[in-house]
Coordinates of C-alpha atoms and ligand atoms in Angstrom, one line a residue:
X1 CA -8.9 -5.4 -36.1
X2 CA -10.2 -6.1 -32.5
X3 CA -8.0 -3.9 -30.1
X4 CA -6.1 -5.6 -27.4
X5 CA -7.0 -5.5 -23.8
X6 CA -5.7 -5.3 -20.5
X7 CA -6.3 -8.9 -18.4
X8 CA -9.5 -8.6 -16.8
X9 CA -9.4 -7.5 -13.3
X10 CA -5.7 -6.0 -13.9
X11 CA -5.4 -2.1 -14.4
X12 CA -3.4 0.5 -16.1
X13 CA -2.3 3.6 -14.2
X14 CA -2.1 6.4 -16.6
X15 CA 0.7 9.4 -15.9
X16 CA -2.9 11.3 -14.6
X17 CA -3.6 9.2 -12.3
X18 CA 0.4 8.3 -11.3
X19 CA 0.5 11.7 -8.7
X20 CA -2.2 10.3 -6.2
X21 CA -0.4 7.4 -6.1
X22 CA 2.8 9.3 -5.7
X23 CA 2.0 10.7 -3.2
X24 CA 0.9 7.7 -1.2
X25 CA 3.9 5.9 -1.5
X26 CA 5.8 8.7 -0.6
X27 CA 4.0 9.4 3.1
X28 CA 4.1 5.7 3.4
X29 CA 7.8 5.7 3.2
X30 CA 8.2 8.6 5.5
X31 CA 6.4 6.6 8.1
X32 CA 8.0 4.0 7.6
X33 CA 11.8 5.7 8.0
X34 CA 10.2 7.4 10.5
X35 CA 9.8 4.2 12.1
X36 CA 13.1 2.8 11.6
X37 CA 12.0 0.0 8.5
X38 CA 14.2 -0.3 5.5
X39 CA 12.9 -1.2 2.5
X40 CA 12.9 -4.9 0.8
X41 CA 11.9 -5.9 -2.3
X42 CA 11.5 -9.4 -3.2
X43 CA 10.9 -11.7 -6.1
X44 CA 7.1 -11.4 -7.7
X45 CA 7.0 -15.7 -8.5
X46 CA 7.6 -18.0 -5.5
X47 CA 7.6 -22.1 -5.6
X48 CA 3.6 -22.3 -4.9
X49 CA 4.8 -24.5 -2.1
X50 CA 5.9 -21.9 -0.3
X51 CA 2.6 -20.0 0.0
X52 CA 1.0 -23.2 1.0
X53 CA 3.1 -23.6 3.1
X54 CA 3.4 -20.3 4.5
X55 CA -0.2 -19.2 4.4
X56 CA -1.8 -22.9 5.1
X57 CA -3.5 -24.9 2.5
X58 CA -7.3 -24.3 3.6
X59 CA -7.5 -20.9 2.8
X60 CA -9.2 -19.0 0.2
X61 CA -5.8 -17.5 -1.2
X62 CA -4.8 -21.2 -1.3
X63 CA -7.6 -22.8 -2.4
X64 CA -9.2 -20.7 -4.9
X65 CA -7.5 -17.1 -5.8
X66 CA -3.4 -18.5 -6.7
X67 CA -2.0 -17.8 -10.7
X68 CA 0.0 -20.8 -10.2
X69 CA 1.9 -22.7 -13.3
X70 CA 4.1 -24.9 -14.0
X71 CA 7.5 -24.3 -15.6
X72 CA 10.6 -26.6 -16.2
X73 CA 9.4 -29.4 -13.7
X74 CA 8.9 -26.4 -10.9
X75 CA 5.2 -25.7 -9.6
X76 CA 5.8 -21.5 -9.6
X77 CA 3.2 -18.9 -8.3
X78 CA 2.5 -15.2 -8.7
X79 CA 2.6 -13.7 -5.4
X80 CA -0.9 -13.1 -4.0
X81 CA 0.7 -11.4 -0.6
X82 CA 3.7 -10.1 0.3
X83 CA 4.3 -12.0 4.1
X84 CA 5.2 -15.2 2.6
X85 CA 8.1 -14.0 0.0
X86 CA 9.4 -11.6 2.9
X87 CA 9.8 -14.2 5.0
X88 CA 11.1 -17.0 3.2
X89 CA 14.1 -14.5 2.6
X90 CA 14.7 -13.2 6.4
X91 CA 14.9 -17.3 6.3
X92 CA 17.1 -18.0 3.3
X93 CA 19.4 -14.9 4.1
X94 CA 20.0 -15.9 8.0
X95 CA 18.8 -12.8 9.0
X96 CA 18.5 -13.5 12.6
X97 CA 21.7 -14.5 12.8
X98 CA 22.9 -10.6 11.6
X99 CA 20.6 -8.6 13.9
X100 CA 18.2 -9.0 16.5
X101 CA 15.5 -7.5 15.5
X102 CA 14.5 -6.3 11.8
X103 CA 12.0 -4.1 10.5
X104 CA 11.4 -4.4 6.9
X105 CA 8.8 -2.6 4.5
X106 CA 7.4 -3.2 0.8
X107 CA 5.4 -2.3 -1.6
X108 CA 4.9 -3.4 -5.1
X109 CA 1.7 -6.0 -6.7
X110 CA -0.5 -8.5 -5.6
X111 CA -1.9 -11.0 -7.7
X112 CA -5.2 -13.2 -7.3
X113 CA -7.8 -14.4 -9.3
X114 CA -10.6 -12.8 -7.2
X115 CA -14.2 -11.7 -8.9
X116 CA -13.0 -7.8 -10.2
X117 CA -15.7 -5.4 -8.7
X118 CA -14.6 -1.4 -7.3
X119 CA -11.4 -2.0 -4.9
X120 CA -11.1 -5.8 -5.8
X121 CA -8.5 -6.2 -8.5
X122 CA -6.3 -9.3 -9.6
X123 CA -3.5 -7.7 -9.7
X124 CA -3.4 -5.0 -7.0
X125 CA -0.9 -3.2 -4.9
X126 CA 0.1 -3.6 -0.8
X127 CA 2.2 -1.3 1.1
X128 CA 2.9 -3.6 4.2
X129 CA 5.8 -4.3 6.6
X130 CA 7.3 -6.9 8.9
X131 CA 9.0 -6.5 12.4
X132 CA 11.2 -9.9 13.0
X133 CA 12.5 -10.6 16.8
X134 CA 10.5 -8.6 18.6
X135 CA 7.3 -10.5 20.4
X136 CA 5.5 -7.0 21.3
X137 CA 3.0 -6.8 22.9
X138 CA 4.7 -2.8 22.8
X139 CA 6.2 -3.1 19.0
X140 CA 1.9 -4.4 18.6
X141 CA 0.9 -1.6 19.3
X142 CA 3.1 1.2 17.8
X143 CA 2.4 -0.3 14.4
X144 CA -1.2 0.1 14.8
X145 CA -1.0 4.1 15.8
X146 CA 1.2 4.1 13.3
X147 CA -0.9 2.8 10.7
X148 CA -3.9 5.0 12.5
X149 CA -2.2 7.7 12.1
X150 CA -1.0 7.5 8.4
X151 CA -4.5 7.0 7.6
X152 CA -5.6 10.0 9.2
X153 CA -2.6 12.0 7.2
X154 CA -4.0 10.6 4.1
X155 CA -7.5 12.2 4.9
X156 CA -9.3 9.1 5.6
X157 CA -12.6 10.0 7.7
X158 CA -14.7 7.3 9.9
X159 CA -11.2 5.0 10.2
X160 CA -12.5 2.2 12.6
X161 CA -9.7 -0.1 14.6
X162 CA -10.6 -3.5 15.1
X163 CA -7.8 -5.3 17.2
X164 CA -8.4 -8.7 19.1
X165 CA -5.7 -11.7 20.0
X166 CA -6.5 -15.3 18.9
X167 CA -3.7 -16.5 21.2
X168 CA -0.5 -18.7 20.6
X169 CA -1.0 -22.5 19.7
X170 CA -2.2 -23.7 23.3
X171 CA -5.5 -21.2 23.5
X172 CA -6.2 -21.9 19.6
X173 CA -5.7 -26.0 19.8
X174 CA -8.2 -25.4 22.8
X175 CA -10.6 -22.8 21.0
X176 CA -11.0 -25.0 18.0
X177 CA -12.2 -27.8 20.2
X178 CA -14.7 -25.6 22.0
X179 CA -16.1 -24.3 19.1
X180 CA -16.6 -28.0 17.6
X181 CA -18.4 -29.0 20.2
X182 CA -20.4 -26.2 20.0
X183 CA -21.2 -26.1 16.4
X184 CA -21.7 -30.2 15.5
X185 CA -24.7 -29.9 16.5
X186 CA -25.6 -26.6 14.4
X187 CA -23.4 -28.2 11.7
X188 CA -26.7 -29.1 9.4
X189 CA -27.6 -25.2 9.5
X190 CA -24.2 -23.9 8.3
X191 CA -23.6 -22.4 5.0
X192 CA -22.3 -25.6 3.1
X193 CA -18.5 -23.8 2.7
X194 CA -18.9 -23.8 7.0
X195 CA -19.6 -27.4 7.0
X196 CA -16.8 -28.0 4.9
X197 CA -14.8 -25.6 7.2
X198 CA -16.0 -27.1 10.5
X199 CA -14.1 -30.2 9.6
X200 CA -10.5 -28.8 8.4
X201 CA -10.6 -25.0 9.7
X202 CA -13.2 -23.8 11.6
X203 CA -11.9 -20.5 13.0
X204 CA -12.4 -19.7 9.8
X205 CA -16.7 -19.8 10.6
X206 CA -16.0 -16.6 12.3
X207 CA -15.6 -14.3 9.4
X208 CA -17.8 -16.3 7.4
X209 CA -20.3 -13.6 5.2
X210 CA -23.3 -16.2 5.0
X211 CA -26.1 -13.7 7.5
X212 CA -27.3 -17.8 8.9
X213 CA -23.3 -18.6 10.0
X214 CA -23.2 -15.3 11.8
X215 CA -26.6 -15.6 13.7
X216 CA -25.2 -19.2 14.7
X217 CA -21.5 -18.3 16.0
X218 CA -22.8 -15.1 17.6
X219 CA -23.3 -17.2 20.8
X220 CA -20.6 -19.5 20.2
X221 CA -17.9 -19.4 23.1
X222 CA -15.5 -16.7 22.4
X223 CA -11.5 -17.3 22.1
X224 CA -10.9 -14.9 25.1
X225 CA -13.1 -17.6 27.5
X226 CA -10.2 -19.5 27.1
X227 CA -6.8 -17.2 26.5
X228 CA -4.2 -19.0 28.4
X229 CA -2.5 -17.1 31.0
X230 CA 0.7 -15.6 29.0
X231 CA -1.9 -14.7 26.0
X232 CA -4.2 -13.2 28.2
X233 CA -1.5 -10.7 29.5
X234 CA -0.2 -9.6 26.3
X235 CA -3.3 -8.4 25.2
X236 CA -3.4 -6.8 27.9
X237 CA -0.7 -5.3 27.6
X238 CA -1.4 -4.4 24.1
X239 CA -4.6 -2.5 25.2
X240 CA -2.8 -0.6 28.0
X241 CA -0.1 0.9 25.3
X242 CA -3.1 1.4 23.2
X243 CA -4.3 3.6 25.8
X244 CA -1.5 4.8 26.6
X245 CA -0.8 6.3 23.2
X246 CA -4.3 7.6 23.0
X247 CA -5.1 5.5 19.8
X248 CA -8.7 5.0 19.6
X249 CA -10.0 1.0 19.1
X250 CA -12.2 -1.1 19.3
X251 CA -11.9 -5.3 20.3
X252 CA -13.5 -7.5 18.0
X253 CA -13.4 -11.0 19.4
X254 CA -14.8 -12.5 16.2
X255 CA -12.1 -11.3 14.3
X256 CA -9.7 -14.0 12.7
X257 CA -9.1 -12.6 9.4
X258 CA -8.8 -15.5 6.4
X259 CA -4.9 -16.5 6.2
X260 CA -3.8 -19.4 8.9
X261 CA -0.9 -18.0 10.4
X262 CA -1.6 -15.8 13.0
X263 CA -1.3 -16.2 16.9
X264 CA -1.9 -13.3 19.0
X265 CA -2.3 -9.5 18.1
X266 CA -4.7 -9.4 14.9
X267 CA -6.0 -6.0 13.8
X268 CA -8.1 -4.4 10.6
X269 CA -8.9 -1.2 9.4
X270 CA -12.0 0.3 7.8
X271 CA -12.7 3.2 6.7
X272 CA -14.6 5.9 4.1
X273 CA -17.3 3.0 3.7
X274 CA -19.6 5.6 1.9
X275 CA -16.8 4.9 -0.6
X276 CA -15.9 1.6 -0.5
X277 CA -18.0 -1.7 0.2
X278 CA -18.9 -2.0 4.2
X279 CA -17.3 -5.0 3.9
X280 CA -13.5 -3.8 2.5
X281 CA -10.6 -3.3 4.7
X282 CA -7.9 -0.6 4.2
X283 CA -5.5 -2.8 5.9
X284 CA -5.2 -6.2 8.2
X285 CA -2.3 -7.9 9.8
X286 CA -0.9 -9.6 13.1
X287 CA 1.4 -12.2 14.8
X288 CA 3.1 -14.8 13.2
X289 CA 5.4 -16.3 15.6
X290 CA 5.5 -19.3 14.3
X291 CA 5.8 -18.5 10.5
X292 CA 9.9 -18.1 10.6
X293 CA 10.5 -21.9 12.5
X294 CA 7.8 -23.3 9.5
X295 CA 9.6 -21.8 6.8
X296 CA 12.6 -23.6 8.2
X297 CA 14.1 -20.7 10.0
X298 CA 14.8 -20.9 14.2
X299 CA 12.1 -19.9 16.7
X300 CA 11.7 -15.7 16.0
X301 CA 8.4 -14.0 17.1
X302 CA 7.1 -11.6 14.0
X303 CA 4.0 -9.5 13.2
X304 CA 2.9 -7.5 10.2
X305 CA 0.8 -5.7 8.2
X306 CA -0.4 -5.0 4.6
X307 CA -3.0 -2.3 3.3
X308 CA -4.3 -2.2 0.1
X309 CA -2.9 1.0 -2.4
X310 CA -6.4 1.4 -4.6
X311 CA -8.3 1.6 -1.6
X312 CA -6.4 4.0 0.1
X313 CA -6.9 6.2 -3.3
X314 CA -10.5 5.4 -3.0
X315 CA -11.3 6.6 0.4
X316 CA -8.5 9.2 0.8
X317 CA -9.7 13.2 -0.4
X318 CA -7.5 15.8 -1.7
X319 CA -4.3 14.0 -2.4
X320 CA -2.8 16.9 -4.3
X321 CA -1.9 15.9 -7.8
X322 CA 1.6 17.5 -8.7
X323 CA 2.2 19.4 -11.8
X324 CA 4.2 18.3 -14.2
X325 CA 7.0 21.0 -15.0
X326 CA 8.0 23.8 -12.5
X327 CA 9.2 26.0 -16.2
X328 CA 7.8 25.9 -19.9
X329 CA 10.2 27.0 -22.6
X330 CA 8.1 28.6 -26.1
X331 CA 10.6 29.5 -28.5
X332 CA 8.8 31.6 -30.9
X333 CA 9.6 30.5 -34.8
X334 CA 11.8 27.6 -35.9
X335 CA 15.5 30.0 -35.5
X336 CA 15.0 30.0 -31.4
X337 CA 14.6 26.3 -30.8
X338 CA 18.3 25.3 -30.7
X339 CA 18.6 28.5 -28.4
X340 CA 15.4 27.1 -26.5
X341 CA 17.3 23.3 -26.3
X342 CA 20.0 25.2 -24.4
X343 CA 18.3 27.5 -22.4
X344 CA 16.2 24.6 -21.1
X345 CA 19.4 22.2 -20.1
X346 CA 21.1 25.3 -17.9
X347 CA 17.7 25.1 -16.1
X348 CA 17.7 21.6 -15.7
X349 CA 21.6 21.2 -14.3
X350 CA 20.1 23.9 -11.8
X351 CA 17.5 21.5 -10.8
X352 CA 14.1 22.9 -12.1
X353 CA 12.0 20.6 -14.0
X354 CA 11.0 21.9 -17.7
X355 CA 9.4 21.3 -20.7
X356 CA 10.6 22.6 -24.5
X357 CA 7.7 23.0 -26.9
X358 CA 9.0 22.8 -30.1
X359 CA 5.8 22.8 -32.4
X360 CA 6.3 26.2 -33.9
X361 CA 2.3 27.0 -31.7
X362 CA 1.6 30.1 -31.5
X363 CA 2.2 32.2 -28.3
X364 CA -1.6 31.8 -27.2
X365 CA -1.3 28.4 -27.7
X366 CA 1.7 27.7 -26.0
X367 CA 0.8 29.3 -22.6
X368 CA -2.5 27.6 -22.7
X369 CA -0.1 24.1 -22.8
X370 CA 2.2 25.7 -20.1
X371 CA -1.1 26.3 -17.9
X372 CA -2.3 22.7 -18.6
X373 CA 1.2 21.1 -17.7
X374 CA 0.8 23.6 -14.0
X375 CA 4.0 24.9 -15.2
X376 CA 4.9 28.6 -12.5
X377 CA 7.2 29.7 -15.3
X378 CA 7.3 30.4 -18.8
X379 CA 10.3 31.5 -20.9
X380 CA 9.7 32.7 -23.9
X381 CA 12.4 33.2 -26.7
X382 CA 11.7 34.8 -30.2
X383 CA 13.9 36.7 -32.9
X384 CA 14.5 39.7 -30.8
X385 CA 15.4 37.7 -27.7
X386 CA 17.8 35.8 -30.0
X387 CA 19.3 38.5 -31.3
X388 CA 19.9 40.5 -28.4
X389 CA 20.4 37.5 -26.0
X390 CA 17.9 37.9 -23.9
X391 CA 14.6 35.4 -22.5
X392 CA 11.3 36.8 -21.5
X393 CA 10.4 35.3 -18.3
X394 CA 7.1 34.9 -17.9
X395 CA 5.2 34.9 -14.1
X396 CA 2.0 32.5 -14.7
X397 CA 0.9 33.4 -10.5
X398 CA 2.4 36.8 -10.4
X399 CA 1.3 37.6 -13.9
X400 CA 4.6 39.6 -14.4
X401 CA 6.8 39.7 -16.6
X402 CA 11.1 40.5 -17.6
X403 CA 13.1 40.9 -20.5
X404 CA 16.6 39.5 -18.8
X405 CA 20.0 38.7 -19.6
X406 CA 20.4 34.9 -20.3
X407 CA 22.4 34.1 -16.6
X408 CA 20.2 36.4 -14.9
X409 CA 17.1 34.9 -16.2
X410 CA 18.4 31.6 -15.2
X411 CA 18.8 33.2 -11.9
X412 CA 14.8 34.7 -11.9
X413 CA 14.0 31.4 -13.0
X414 CA 15.5 29.7 -10.0
X415 CA 13.8 32.4 -8.0
X416 CA 10.6 32.4 -9.1
X417 CA 10.6 29.0 -8.4
X418 CA 11.4 29.1 -4.7
X419 CA 8.6 32.0 -4.2
X420 CA 5.3 30.5 -2.1
X421 CA 2.9 29.0 -4.7
X422 CA -0.4 30.2 -3.0
X423 CA -3.8 31.0 -5.2
X424 CA -1.5 28.7 -7.8
X425 CA -3.9 26.5 -9.2
Ligands
LIG1 P1 -4.6 -9.8 3.1 O1 -3.4 -9.8 2.2 O2 -6.0 -10.8 2.5 O3 -5.0 -9.2 4.7 O4 -5.5 -7.4 2.3 C1 -4.7 -6.5 3.2 C2 -5.0 -5.8 2.4 O5 -4.7 -6.1 0.9 C3 -6.9 -5.7 2.2 O6 -7.6 -4.8 3.3 C4 -7.1 -4.8 1.1 O7 -6.9 -3.4 1.3 C5 -5.9 -5.2 0.1 N1 -6.4 -6.3 -0.6 C6 -6.7 -7.7 -0.6 N2 -7.0 -8.4 -1.7 C7 -7.0 -7.5 -2.2 C8 -8.1 -7.3 -4.2 N3 -8.2 -8.3 -4.6 N4 -8.1 -6.2 -4.8 C9 -7.5 -4.9 -3.9 N5 -6.9 -4.8 -2.6 C10 -7.5 -5.7 -2.0

């Protein structure tokens, strides 16, 4: 019979790998807590209309990459990104009326029907956050600085921080006009995709991957030339704050990112290019001051970002995998098994993670398994220990072994686990 396999582009994360995932998730949660963010969880499935309205109809995500289906007359979609659902929740629960500023973060799976390759999957995990009610630019700078530090904490090298501003609606309208005027006489030279975008969303031509398009837009007018004064001030203050914080960044005037909803501040971070594809970003984000009103809420400024967890894993070195258990309980012979179960239960009550191996293995095999689980201490219980109501406590780091009474042994194990583990593999 043919084995059943996982869906293409959707991966299992086995327990051997989970330590690295949890390390990154914990570092992220810590960073979020230090910056006053609280976690939000929204559904994996939303109405298709939400993404069309929030992300924009003429985006790659909405045009080509959504997993959509009809169910009992409703058009539904597996979320391709987190911002739309979180913004929907913010509006639906009228959160603006309860608190002037909300700092929320999320983690979880996203789904896009893209061509799978290294760092690009059909189910992937994002770490993301949103700030509602703060027009920036101070919080924009704080977010960018926090993310640069987060990537540094994960040991990701060669981090490149790109920032830009798309301006507000006035600037964008003016720029669209300038860009269309510039590109229209050259339209026949553009790639077919960009020819189509010239009519639907001309700004997207700026981040076209086609070398011909890139050469054409290299001389196009810059967004920064047509900034509205308030947009110019916003961007200038963002730069001032970033400089004060000492965050290295580079202005990339052609950075627009694929989603339609961005206004003003926009950023992307890349790193570890030797491990990821050159075009692959680790994270990206920006301001989307119009979305809350577009979704039927009041006018509330907003900024957010999302990082790809798998890409962080590929890019980061030295993320330790944690031991499975602290203590390994090894009964020798069937008589000692109940005694071992009882002792293990007492250890767990003291907060010690332990595993009992009651398969009747030899002491040598038991010790080999204790090592492979990363245990620091082995508790050996044989027939003579059972008779004398004692246990053997073996320290796999210090290599000592003690024969102790039960109560003393419980105490000794806890003490050994508290001691520094330097030198332990
Ligand atoms: P986006 O929501 O497109 O701005 O993407 C934000 C981040 O999510 C990217 O920088 C990637 O790290 C990650 N990402 C986006 N699409 C994928 C994908 N198909 N597979 C893995 N990671 C992805």
